[in-house]
Amino acid sequence: MTPLISFVVLYLLVSIGIGLYAATRVKSSADYAVAGRSLPLIMIITTTFATWFGSETVLGVPAKFIEGGLEQTVSDPFGAGMALILVGAFFAARLYKMNLITIGQFYRQRYSRGVELFSAAVIMISYLGWVAAQVTALGLVFSLLSGGAITTVQGMVIGTVVVLTYTVFGGMWSVALTDFFQMIIIIAGLTLIAWFAADLAGGAGKVIEYAATQDMFSFWPEMTLHGWLFWIAAAITLMLGSIPQQDVFQRVMSAQDSKTAVRGPIIGGLSYIAFAFVPIFIGVAAFLVIPDVANTLLKEDSQKILPTLVLEKMPIWLQVLFFGALLSAIMSTASATLLAPSTTFVENILKNFRSLTDKSELKAMRVTLFVLAVCVLIYAIIMEGTPIYELVALAYEFPVVGAFWPLVCGMFWRRSTTQGAILSIVLGMGTWLALTLPGFIAGLVGDNAGPMLTALAAPGAAFPPVLGGFIMAGIGMVIGSLLPTEGNRIYLAGRHHEKMHAAHAHGTQAAR
């Protein structure tokens, strides 16, 4: 066993140990799901940052930047980071005061059990691609570390077992404590790697100059309708699709108070956007340090540029730091994104069909997490070869078209109704499917696609499906809510009664 692999194994064992220690704090389902609503600001910041800073940030984002400049990173890190800022600024305080376990419970309280069930299903499906991206990255890392002795698939299995070991027992407590440890490794490791890479490249100025000469700092799309439409679609996918998500909500609800719930995501989002440029910098430096290898990998698999630079040009202690940071980024995201859909399933689907005690609920969450991990592993193996960045981006199209408008309107528009939420979901998902499926099928068929299938796929190529679904979902929400319904009349009457009662109580108190 090489020194590098030995240190990586030691790191994995330490991570498991921290996670299992955290499991001793779990006494109830609330401890498991939201860490007993007791986390201080520093831990909310670290767990938010570490969850967002995943494989796509270290491997996918630099690859996208190198291939197409800043324009290709509008979804991540800019959109992803803005999602956290928006959550903190507009949603955290209100949601925290509602004292919920999952975001799905909001849909039940505000609309109906049916809306809760469908929204929970949409949210759960969206995690499939994100967790699969982390599993894929774990497989890639173990394969690189072993020099190919461990295949990517075998690496996926090993990585899944490691993450599952500490998450299934400790839940949010394990996630929070390991995230705190892993964020330190991420920041320290990647900062030192960037410093060393700049020195190898002849200085940070030369790296920035090279990026400028390659037109990598171009942020805005080409000045055409098509270019702007797809750029906007990419921007809203993670920026809005990340808002109605359980992993973000769990961090908000895990805070020790309302102010912490607000500040944590905002600081975490700003930190994420800023620090995401560190792996980007390292990736660009590779073209000055190992130009021939980097250009070859750009054509074959640009995700390997950064780790190849580290393995070929950096001393063993920096290799240990890099792979420690990379594994930290991947495992922190994987653990959080396994926990979130598991909690959602138990709280918003299973409990609608079966009565559970707190003890049986805790057991159900752990069993669900295990089953979900197996399903994600199978999906990741099937999708092997799909770029990590694409897996993440596709995953977040579901909540954009199926869960965003009911959440926003339910919180900020008092006239939104169950009918509006249902119509929003139907129109949003229906439009997205109509624009996506023909193109997806045509891609599978390839050259054998007939003229009819090609014609059906054309609208999706001309207009981004996620933007079409987002617009139609908004229209459905407004139209459905404004149409007269018995539910709307009852809701408005209830709100009026609450206001009259509050006014009467205030008047009585003033009289006293």
Short mmCIF file of C-alpha atoms in Angstrom, two decimals:
data_model
loop_
_atom_site.label_atom_id
_atom_site.label_comp_id
_atom_site.label_asym_id
_atom_site.label_seq_id
_atom_site.Cartn_x
_atom_site.Cartn_y
_atom_site.Cartn_z
CA MET A 1 0.00 0.00 0.00
CA THR A 2 1.46 3.38 -1.04
CA PRO A 3 1.77 6.25 1.48
CA LEU A 4 -0.95 8.18 -0.35
CA ILE A 5 -3.46 5.34 -0.16
CA SER A 6 -2.53 4.72 3.49
CA PHE A 7 -3.27 8.34 4.41
CA VAL A 8 -6.54 8.28 2.47
CA VAL A 9 -7.64 5.11 4.28
CA LEU A 10 -6.73 6.75 7.61
CA TYR A 11 -8.76 9.82 6.64
CA LEU A 12 -11.79 7.66 5.80
CA LEU A 13 -11.53 5.89 9.15
CA VAL A 14 -11.36 9.23 11.00
CA SER A 15 -14.47 10.45 9.14
CA ILE A 16 -16.34 7.27 10.05
CA GLY A 17 -15.23 7.64 13.65
CA ILE A 18 -16.51 11.23 13.89
CA GLY A 19 -19.80 10.20 12.33
CA LEU A 20 -20.28 7.29 14.71
CA TYR A 21 -19.42 9.49 17.68
CA ALA A 22 -22.11 11.92 16.54
CA ALA A 23 -24.58 9.04 16.45
CA THR A 24 -24.42 8.86 20.24
CA ARG A 25 -26.33 12.16 20.36
CA VAL A 26 -29.29 10.74 18.45
CA LYS A 27 -32.13 9.95 20.85
CA SER A 28 -35.17 10.79 18.70
CA SER A 29 -36.31 11.27 15.12
CA ALA A 30 -35.91 15.05 15.57
CA ASP A 31 -32.26 14.53 16.56
CA TYR A 32 -31.79 12.37 13.48
CA ALA A 33 -33.54 14.72 11.05
CA VAL A 34 -32.62 18.23 12.30
CA ALA A 35 -30.00 17.68 15.05
CA GLY A 36 -32.49 18.67 17.74
CA ARG A 37 -32.64 22.26 16.35
CA SER A 38 -29.49 23.09 18.33
CA LEU A 39 -26.65 23.86 15.89
CA PRO A 40 -24.73 27.16 16.38
CA LEU A 41 -23.97 29.61 13.56
CA ILE A 42 -20.50 28.23 12.76
CA MET A 43 -21.88 24.73 12.25
CA ILE A 44 -24.77 25.96 10.09
CA ILE A 45 -22.24 27.78 7.90
CA THR A 46 -19.89 24.80 7.66
CA THR A 47 -22.59 22.22 6.98
CA THR A 48 -24.20 24.47 4.35
CA PHE A 49 -20.88 25.20 2.65
CA ALA A 50 -19.65 21.61 2.80
CA THR A 51 -22.91 20.23 1.43
CA TRP A 52 -22.79 22.55 -1.56
CA PHE A 53 -19.06 22.07 -2.13
CA GLY A 54 -19.25 18.66 -3.76
CA SER A 55 -17.66 16.73 -6.58
CA GLU A 56 -19.15 19.04 -9.20
CA THR A 57 -17.38 22.01 -7.57
CA VAL A 58 -13.94 20.38 -7.47
CA LEU A 59 -14.11 18.41 -10.73
CA GLY A 60 -17.14 19.56 -12.75
CA VAL A 61 -17.02 23.36 -12.41
CA PRO A 62 -13.32 23.72 -13.40
CA ALA A 63 -13.98 21.49 -16.41
CA LYS A 64 -16.93 23.66 -17.48
CA PHE A 65 -14.93 26.87 -16.96
CA ILE A 66 -12.05 25.58 -19.07
CA GLU A 67 -14.39 24.41 -21.84
CA GLY A 68 -16.60 27.51 -22.07
CA GLY A 69 -15.51 30.18 -19.59
CA LEU A 70 -17.63 31.85 -16.90
CA GLU A 71 -20.71 31.58 -19.11
CA GLN A 72 -20.75 27.84 -18.49
CA THR A 73 -20.62 28.29 -14.70
CA VAL A 74 -23.78 30.41 -14.38
CA SER A 75 -25.61 27.40 -12.94
CA ASP A 76 -22.85 26.40 -10.54
CA PRO A 77 -21.31 28.08 -8.58
CA PHE A 78 -23.29 31.31 -9.23
CA GLY A 79 -26.80 29.84 -9.33
CA ALA A 80 -26.14 27.35 -6.55
CA GLY A 81 -24.62 29.97 -4.26
CA MET A 82 -27.43 32.44 -4.93
CA ALA A 83 -29.94 29.77 -3.91
CA LEU A 84 -28.48 29.71 -0.39
CA ILE A 85 -28.49 33.50 -0.20
CA LEU A 86 -32.13 33.67 -1.30
CA VAL A 87 -33.11 30.98 1.21
CA GLY A 88 -31.50 32.93 4.04
CA ALA A 89 -32.86 36.31 2.96
CA PHE A 90 -36.48 35.40 2.18
CA PHE A 91 -37.41 31.92 3.41
CA ALA A 92 -35.40 30.87 6.48
CA ALA A 93 -37.06 33.03 9.15
CA ARG A 94 -40.62 32.13 8.11
CA LEU A 95 -39.93 28.43 7.73
CA TYR A 96 -38.02 28.21 11.02
CA LYS A 97 -40.96 29.65 12.95
CA MET A 98 -43.25 26.95 11.54
CA ASN A 99 -41.27 24.29 13.46
CA LEU A 100 -41.40 21.66 10.69
CA ILE A 101 -39.23 18.58 10.13
CA THR A 102 -39.42 18.57 6.31
CA ILE A 103 -40.25 21.04 3.57
CA GLY A 104 -42.99 18.65 2.46
CA GLN A 105 -44.93 19.40 5.64
CA PHE A 106 -45.29 22.99 4.45
CA TYR A 107 -47.16 21.80 1.36
CA ARG A 108 -49.51 19.75 3.53
CA GLN A 109 -50.24 22.60 5.95
CA ARG A 110 -50.67 25.20 3.23
CA TYR A 111 -52.43 23.13 0.57
CA SER A 112 -53.37 19.47 0.93
CA ARG A 113 -52.05 15.98 1.50
CA GLY A 114 -52.08 15.31 -2.26
CA VAL A 115 -49.83 18.32 -2.96
CA GLU A 116 -47.56 17.17 -0.14
CA LEU A 117 -47.24 13.67 -1.62
CA PHE A 118 -46.49 14.85 -5.14
CA SER A 119 -44.07 17.56 -4.04
CA ALA A 120 -42.25 15.07 -1.82
CA ALA A 121 -41.95 12.67 -4.77
CA VAL A 122 -40.55 15.44 -7.01
CA ILE A 123 -38.04 16.47 -4.34
CA MET A 124 -36.94 12.86 -3.78
CA ILE A 125 -36.43 12.21 -7.51
CA SER A 126 -34.31 15.34 -7.82
CA TYR A 127 -31.78 13.90 -5.38
CA LEU A 128 -31.15 10.86 -7.51
CA GLY A 129 -28.85 12.68 -9.93
CA TRP A 130 -27.09 14.73 -7.26
CA VAL A 131 -26.23 11.76 -5.04
CA ALA A 132 -25.31 9.72 -8.11
CA ALA A 133 -22.83 12.46 -9.09
CA GLN A 134 -21.11 12.11 -5.70
CA VAL A 135 -21.01 8.31 -5.96
CA THR A 136 -19.57 8.59 -9.48
CA ALA A 137 -16.90 10.97 -8.21
CA LEU A 138 -15.99 8.60 -5.37
CA GLY A 139 -15.54 5.82 -7.92
CA LEU A 140 -13.31 8.08 -10.05
CA VAL A 141 -11.16 9.06 -7.06
CA PHE A 142 -10.58 5.50 -5.86
CA SER A 143 -9.75 4.42 -9.40
CA LEU A 144 -7.20 7.23 -9.77
CA LEU A 145 -5.65 6.55 -6.37
CA SER A 146 -5.18 2.87 -7.13
CA GLY A 147 -3.79 3.49 -10.59
CA GLY A 148 -6.70 1.59 -12.10
CA ALA A 149 -6.38 -1.45 -9.80
CA ILE A 150 -9.79 -0.49 -8.40
CA THR A 151 -12.33 0.02 -11.16
CA THR A 152 -14.68 3.01 -11.11
CA VAL A 153 -17.63 0.76 -10.26
CA GLN A 154 -15.73 -0.89 -7.40
CA GLY A 155 -14.79 2.58 -6.18
CA MET A 156 -18.44 3.57 -6.23
CA VAL A 157 -19.30 0.62 -4.00
CA ILE A 158 -16.49 1.40 -1.53
CA GLY A 159 -17.44 5.08 -1.34
CA THR A 160 -21.12 4.34 -0.83
CA VAL A 161 -20.35 1.93 2.02
CA VAL A 162 -18.14 4.52 3.77
CA VAL A 163 -20.72 7.33 3.57
CA LEU A 164 -23.57 5.01 4.49
CA THR A 165 -21.73 3.71 7.57
CA TYR A 166 -21.72 6.99 9.46
CA THR A 167 -24.84 8.62 8.00
CA VAL A 168 -27.26 5.77 8.65
CA PHE A 169 -26.51 5.84 12.39
CA GLY A 170 -26.04 9.52 13.15
CA GLY A 171 -28.30 11.32 10.68
CA MET A 172 -28.04 15.13 10.80
CA TRP A 173 -25.74 15.05 13.82
CA SER A 174 -23.22 12.92 11.88
CA VAL A 175 -23.59 15.11 8.81
CA ALA A 176 -23.05 18.33 10.80
CA LEU A 177 -19.98 17.15 12.72
CA THR A 178 -18.29 15.48 9.74
CA ASP A 179 -19.08 18.56 7.61
CA PHE A 180 -17.31 20.76 10.18
CA PHE A 181 -14.21 18.56 10.01
CA GLN A 182 -14.40 18.19 6.24
CA MET A 183 -14.74 21.93 5.57
CA ILE A 184 -11.44 22.53 7.37
CA ILE A 185 -9.78 19.94 5.13
CA ILE A 186 -11.37 21.43 1.99
CA ILE A 187 -10.27 25.01 2.67
CA ALA A 188 -6.78 24.17 3.93
CA GLY A 189 -6.09 21.56 1.25
CA LEU A 190 -7.29 23.45 -1.81
CA THR A 191 -5.72 26.75 -0.68
CA LEU A 192 -2.29 25.14 -0.37
CA ILE A 193 -2.74 23.32 -3.69
CA ALA A 194 -3.63 26.61 -5.41
CA TRP A 195 -0.57 28.30 -3.89
CA PHE A 196 1.72 25.52 -5.11
CA ALA A 197 0.05 25.40 -8.56
CA ALA A 198 0.56 29.15 -8.97
CA ASP A 199 4.25 28.74 -8.15
CA LEU A 200 4.61 25.94 -10.72
CA ALA A 201 2.85 28.07 -13.35
CA GLY A 202 5.14 31.06 -12.79
CA GLY A 203 2.81 33.09 -10.58
CA ALA A 204 -0.90 33.71 -10.14
CA GLY A 205 -0.73 36.59 -12.62
CA LYS A 206 0.30 34.26 -15.43
CA VAL A 207 -2.60 31.90 -14.68
CA ILE A 208 -5.09 34.79 -14.77
CA GLU A 209 -3.48 36.17 -17.92
CA TYR A 210 -3.75 32.78 -19.63
CA ALA A 211 -7.44 32.54 -18.75
CA ALA A 212 -8.00 36.05 -20.14
CA THR A 213 -6.24 35.27 -23.43
CA GLN A 214 -8.47 32.19 -23.81
CA ASP A 215 -11.57 34.39 -23.27
CA MET A 216 -12.53 32.40 -20.17
CA PHE A 217 -13.88 35.44 -18.30
CA SER A 218 -16.79 35.96 -20.68
CA PHE A 219 -19.90 35.69 -18.48
CA TRP A 220 -22.79 36.74 -20.71
CA PRO A 221 -24.21 34.54 -23.49
CA GLU A 222 -24.13 35.27 -27.19
CA MET A 223 -26.47 38.11 -28.11
CA THR A 224 -29.17 35.94 -29.64
CA LEU A 225 -32.59 34.92 -28.33
CA HIS A 226 -31.52 31.28 -28.28
CA GLY A 227 -28.35 32.08 -26.34
CA TRP A 228 -30.14 34.15 -23.71
CA LEU A 229 -32.98 31.66 -23.24
CA PHE A 230 -30.64 28.77 -22.51
CA TRP A 231 -28.40 30.94 -20.33
CA ILE A 232 -31.39 32.01 -18.20
CA ALA A 233 -32.55 28.39 -18.02
CA ALA A 234 -29.12 27.32 -16.76
CA ALA A 235 -29.12 30.13 -14.19
CA ILE A 236 -32.50 29.27 -12.66
CA THR A 237 -31.97 25.50 -12.58
CA LEU A 238 -29.86 25.43 -9.41
CA MET A 239 -30.73 28.93 -8.17
CA LEU A 240 -34.46 28.21 -7.93
CA GLY A 241 -34.43 24.42 -7.99
CA SER A 242 -32.33 24.32 -4.80
CA ILE A 243 -34.80 26.41 -2.79
CA PRO A 244 -37.64 23.85 -2.30
CA GLN A 245 -35.17 21.18 -1.24
CA GLN A 246 -34.93 19.18 1.96
CA ASP A 247 -31.15 19.43 2.42
CA VAL A 248 -31.32 23.24 2.54
CA PHE A 249 -34.41 23.13 4.73
CA GLN A 250 -32.75 20.72 7.19
CA ARG A 251 -29.92 23.17 7.73
CA VAL A 252 -32.38 25.99 8.36
CA MET A 253 -34.38 23.89 10.83
CA SER A 254 -31.23 22.59 12.57
CA ALA A 255 -30.24 26.09 13.68
CA GLN A 256 -30.45 27.00 17.35
CA ASP A 257 -32.54 30.11 16.67
CA SER A 258 -34.16 32.15 13.88
CA LYS A 259 -31.23 34.57 13.42
CA THR A 260 -28.82 31.68 12.98
CA ALA A 261 -31.19 30.08 10.45
CA VAL A 262 -31.07 33.31 8.40
CA ARG A 263 -27.38 34.14 8.65
CA GLY A 264 -26.03 30.62 8.12
CA PRO A 265 -27.24 30.07 4.52
CA ILE A 266 -26.33 33.62 3.47
CA ILE A 267 -22.76 33.39 4.75
CA GLY A 268 -22.49 29.82 3.44
CA GLY A 269 -23.69 30.88 -0.03
CA LEU A 270 -21.30 33.83 -0.29
CA SER A 271 -18.42 31.63 0.90
CA TYR A 272 -19.31 28.96 -1.61
CA ILE A 273 -19.30 31.33 -4.62
CA ALA A 274 -15.98 32.87 -3.54
CA PHE A 275 -14.14 29.62 -2.77
CA ALA A 276 -15.41 27.81 -5.88
CA PHE A 277 -12.85 29.85 -7.83
CA VAL A 278 -9.99 28.06 -6.06
CA PRO A 279 -10.41 24.73 -7.91
CA ILE A 280 -11.10 26.75 -11.09
CA PHE A 281 -7.74 28.49 -10.64
CA ILE A 282 -5.96 25.15 -10.11
CA GLY A 283 -7.58 23.69 -13.23
CA VAL A 284 -6.44 26.62 -15.40
CA ALA A 285 -2.92 26.43 -13.92
CA ALA A 286 -2.68 22.87 -15.26
CA PHE A 287 -2.56 24.23 -18.83
CA LEU A 288 0.65 26.08 -17.97
CA VAL A 289 2.23 23.32 -15.89
CA ILE A 290 1.31 20.22 -17.95
CA PRO A 291 0.00 21.72 -21.24
CA ASP A 292 0.20 18.58 -23.39
CA VAL A 293 -1.48 16.33 -20.82
CA ALA A 294 -4.11 18.96 -20.01
CA ASN A 295 -5.05 19.48 -23.65
CA THR A 296 -5.32 15.72 -24.17
CA LEU A 297 -7.56 15.35 -21.12
CA LEU A 298 -9.66 18.31 -22.29
CA LYS A 299 -10.67 16.20 -25.28
CA GLU A 300 -11.02 12.90 -23.40
CA ASP A 301 -12.30 13.74 -19.88
CA SER A 302 -11.76 17.27 -18.58
CA GLN A 303 -12.79 16.18 -15.08
CA LYS A 304 -9.41 14.46 -14.69
CA ILE A 305 -7.28 17.57 -15.38
CA LEU A 306 -7.07 18.76 -11.79
CA PRO A 307 -6.34 15.41 -10.09
CA THR A 308 -3.80 14.54 -12.81
CA LEU A 309 -1.93 17.80 -12.15
CA VAL A 310 -1.73 16.95 -8.46
CA LEU A 311 -0.59 13.37 -9.02
CA GLU A 312 2.09 14.26 -11.58
CA LYS A 313 3.56 17.51 -10.27
CA MET A 314 2.99 17.81 -6.53
CA PRO A 315 4.72 16.22 -3.52
CA ILE A 316 3.11 13.45 -1.56
CA TRP A 317 1.95 15.66 1.31
CA LEU A 318 0.03 17.89 -1.12
CA GLN A 319 -1.43 14.83 -2.82
CA VAL A 320 -2.70 13.69 0.57
CA LEU A 321 -4.22 17.13 1.20
CA PHE A 322 -5.81 17.25 -2.24
CA PHE A 323 -7.45 13.86 -2.10
CA GLY A 324 -8.44 14.50 1.51
CA ALA A 325 -10.10 17.75 0.38
CA LEU A 326 -11.70 16.05 -2.63
CA LEU A 327 -13.06 13.18 -0.54
CA SER A 328 -14.26 15.71 2.05
CA ALA A 329 -16.17 17.62 -0.61
CA ILE A 330 -17.72 14.49 -2.05
CA MET A 331 -18.59 12.73 1.21
CA SER A 332 -20.08 15.82 2.87
CA THR A 333 -22.41 16.30 -0.07
CA ALA A 334 -23.21 12.60 -0.42
CA SER A 335 -24.15 12.19 3.25
CA ALA A 336 -26.42 15.23 3.22
CA THR A 337 -28.12 14.30 -0.02
CA LEU A 338 -28.77 10.75 1.19
CA LEU A 339 -30.29 11.96 4.44
CA ALA A 340 -32.61 14.55 2.88
CA PRO A 341 -34.74 12.30 0.63
CA SER A 342 -34.83 9.57 3.30
CA THR A 343 -36.32 12.00 5.80
CA THR A 344 -38.73 13.28 3.15
CA PHE A 345 -39.97 9.79 2.34
CA VAL A 346 -40.72 8.88 5.95
CA GLU A 347 -42.25 12.21 7.01
CA ASN A 348 -44.24 13.04 3.86
CA ILE A 349 -45.07 9.71 2.25
CA LEU A 350 -44.83 6.81 4.69
CA LYS A 351 -46.53 8.64 7.59
CA ASN A 352 -49.50 9.42 5.35
CA PHE A 353 -50.20 5.69 5.09
CA ARG A 354 -48.94 4.33 8.39
CA SER A 355 -48.95 5.50 12.01
CA LEU A 356 -45.46 5.58 13.52
CA THR A 357 -44.12 6.02 17.02
CA ASP A 358 -40.98 8.14 17.39
CA LYS A 359 -38.87 4.98 17.78
CA SER A 360 -40.35 3.28 14.70
CA GLU A 361 -40.01 6.55 12.75
CA LEU A 362 -36.30 6.72 13.55
CA LYS A 363 -35.87 3.11 12.44
CA ALA A 364 -37.82 3.81 9.22
CA MET A 365 -35.50 6.74 8.40
CA ARG A 366 -32.43 4.53 8.77
CA VAL A 367 -33.88 1.69 6.70
CA THR A 368 -35.00 4.13 4.01
CA LEU A 369 -31.55 5.70 3.88
CA PHE A 370 -29.98 2.27 3.35
CA VAL A 371 -32.42 1.33 0.58
CA LEU A 372 -31.99 4.72 -1.11
CA ALA A 373 -28.19 4.35 -1.03
CA VAL A 374 -28.47 1.00 -2.84
CA CYS A 375 -30.82 2.51 -5.46
CA VAL A 376 -28.49 5.48 -6.02
CA LEU A 377 -25.50 3.17 -6.40
CA ILE A 378 -27.33 1.16 -9.08
CA TYR A 379 -28.36 4.36 -10.88
CA ALA A 380 -24.79 5.73 -10.75
CA ILE A 381 -23.44 2.50 -12.24
CA ILE A 382 -26.03 2.65 -15.04
CA MET A 383 -25.19 6.31 -15.73
CA GLU A 384 -21.42 5.75 -15.64
CA GLY A 385 -19.75 8.04 -18.17
CA THR A 386 -22.22 10.91 -17.77
CA PRO A 387 -20.37 14.13 -16.73
CA ILE A 388 -20.78 14.95 -13.03
CA TYR A 389 -21.86 18.53 -13.77
CA GLU A 390 -24.65 17.30 -16.07
CA LEU A 391 -25.95 14.81 -13.49
CA VAL A 392 -26.34 17.60 -10.93
CA ALA A 393 -27.88 20.15 -13.31
CA LEU A 394 -30.48 17.70 -14.64
CA ALA A 395 -31.49 16.69 -11.10
CA TYR A 396 -32.59 20.21 -10.21
CA GLU A 397 -34.93 20.67 -13.14
CA PHE A 398 -37.63 18.68 -11.28
CA PRO A 399 -38.16 21.06 -8.34
CA VAL A 400 -37.98 24.12 -10.62
CA VAL A 401 -41.03 22.97 -12.58
CA GLY A 402 -42.79 20.94 -9.89
CA ALA A 403 -42.24 22.51 -6.46
CA PHE A 404 -40.94 26.10 -6.67
CA TRP A 405 -44.11 28.10 -7.38
CA PRO A 406 -46.32 26.35 -4.79
CA LEU A 407 -43.69 27.12 -2.13
CA VAL A 408 -43.14 30.77 -3.06
CA CYS A 409 -46.81 31.60 -3.60
CA GLY A 410 -47.84 29.63 -0.54
CA MET A 411 -45.53 31.76 1.60
CA PHE A 412 -45.97 35.19 0.03
CA TRP A 413 -49.36 35.23 -1.73
CA ARG A 414 -52.32 34.70 0.57
CA ARG A 415 -54.71 33.92 -2.30
CA SER A 416 -52.77 30.89 -3.52
CA THR A 417 -54.87 27.76 -3.29
CA THR A 418 -54.65 23.99 -3.52
CA GLN A 419 -56.23 24.21 -6.97
CA GLY A 420 -53.48 26.63 -8.03
CA ALA A 421 -50.75 24.38 -6.66
CA ILE A 422 -52.14 21.34 -8.49
CA LEU A 423 -52.49 23.21 -11.78
CA SER A 424 -48.96 24.58 -11.35
CA ILE A 425 -47.55 21.09 -10.89
CA VAL A 426 -49.53 19.63 -13.81
CA LEU A 427 -48.66 22.39 -16.28
CA GLY A 428 -45.05 22.68 -15.14
CA MET A 429 -44.24 18.98 -15.24
CA GLY A 430 -46.36 18.41 -18.34
CA THR A 431 -44.60 21.15 -20.32
CA TRP A 432 -41.18 19.98 -19.18
CA LEU A 433 -41.94 16.39 -20.19
CA ALA A 434 -43.37 17.44 -23.56
CA LEU A 435 -40.20 19.39 -24.38
CA THR A 436 -37.72 16.90 -22.88
CA LEU A 437 -38.87 13.37 -23.74
CA PRO A 438 -38.79 13.57 -27.57
CA GLY A 439 -35.23 14.91 -27.52
CA PHE A 440 -34.17 12.31 -24.98
CA ILE A 441 -35.63 9.47 -27.04
CA ALA A 442 -34.13 10.89 -30.24
CA GLY A 443 -30.73 10.96 -28.54
CA LEU A 444 -31.06 7.30 -27.59
CA VAL A 445 -32.18 6.28 -31.08
CA GLY A 446 -29.49 8.37 -32.77
CA ASP A 447 -29.36 8.26 -36.55
CA ASN A 448 -32.41 5.98 -36.64
CA ALA A 449 -34.73 8.75 -35.41
CA GLY A 450 -37.47 9.25 -37.97
CA PRO A 451 -38.76 12.59 -39.26
CA MET A 452 -41.72 12.57 -36.84
CA LEU A 453 -39.53 12.07 -33.78
CA THR A 454 -37.08 14.69 -35.05
CA ALA A 455 -39.93 17.17 -35.49
CA LEU A 456 -41.23 16.46 -31.97
CA ALA A 457 -37.74 16.99 -30.53
CA ALA A 458 -37.25 20.33 -32.30
CA PRO A 459 -39.15 22.52 -29.76
CA GLY A 460 -36.98 21.24 -26.89
CA ALA A 461 -33.84 22.10 -28.85
CA ALA A 462 -35.12 25.59 -29.62
CA PHE A 463 -36.59 26.45 -26.22
CA PRO A 464 -35.16 25.14 -22.92
CA PRO A 465 -37.58 22.64 -21.33
CA VAL A 466 -36.87 23.78 -17.77
CA LEU A 467 -37.67 27.41 -18.64
CA GLY A 468 -40.86 26.36 -20.45
CA GLY A 469 -41.95 24.27 -17.47
CA PHE A 470 -41.06 27.09 -15.04
CA ILE A 471 -43.15 29.67 -16.94
CA MET A 472 -46.16 27.38 -17.35
CA ALA A 473 -45.99 26.35 -13.68
CA GLY A 474 -46.16 30.03 -12.69
CA ILE A 475 -49.11 30.63 -15.01
CA GLY A 476 -50.89 27.56 -13.63
CA MET A 477 -50.35 28.77 -10.06
CA VAL A 478 -51.90 32.16 -10.78
CA ILE A 479 -54.82 30.97 -12.90
CA GLY A 480 -55.67 28.07 -10.62
CA SER A 481 -55.62 30.26 -7.53
CA LEU A 482 -57.73 33.04 -9.03
CA LEU A 483 -60.46 30.70 -10.25
CA PRO A 484 -63.26 30.51 -7.66
CA THR A 485 -63.18 27.40 -5.47
CA GLU A 486 -64.75 26.41 -2.18
CA GLY A 487 -61.29 25.88 -0.72
CA ASN A 488 -60.24 29.43 -1.59
CA ARG A 489 -63.39 30.87 0.00
CA ILE A 490 -62.83 28.91 3.21
CA TYR A 491 -59.14 29.88 3.38
CA LEU A 492 -59.82 33.59 2.91
CA ALA A 493 -62.64 33.46 5.45
CA GLY A 494 -60.27 31.82 7.91
CA ARG A 495 -57.62 34.48 7.37
CA HIS A 496 -60.24 37.20 7.88
CA HIS A 497 -61.38 35.53 11.11
CA GLU A 498 -57.76 35.35 12.35
CA LYS A 499 -57.23 39.06 11.67
CA MET A 500 -60.48 40.03 13.42
CA HIS A 501 -59.56 37.87 16.42
CA ALA A 502 -56.06 39.41 16.58
CA ALA A 503 -57.50 42.94 16.34
CA HIS A 504 -59.99 42.20 19.11
CA ALA A 505 -57.25 40.77 21.34
CA HIS A 506 -55.05 43.82 20.70
CA GLY A 507 -57.93 46.18 21.52
CA THR A 508 -58.68 44.32 24.75
CA GLN A 509 -55.04 44.47 25.80
CA ALA A 510 -54.84 48.20 25.01
CA ALA A 511 -57.98 48.82 27.09
CA ARG A 512 -56.34 47.10 30.04
#
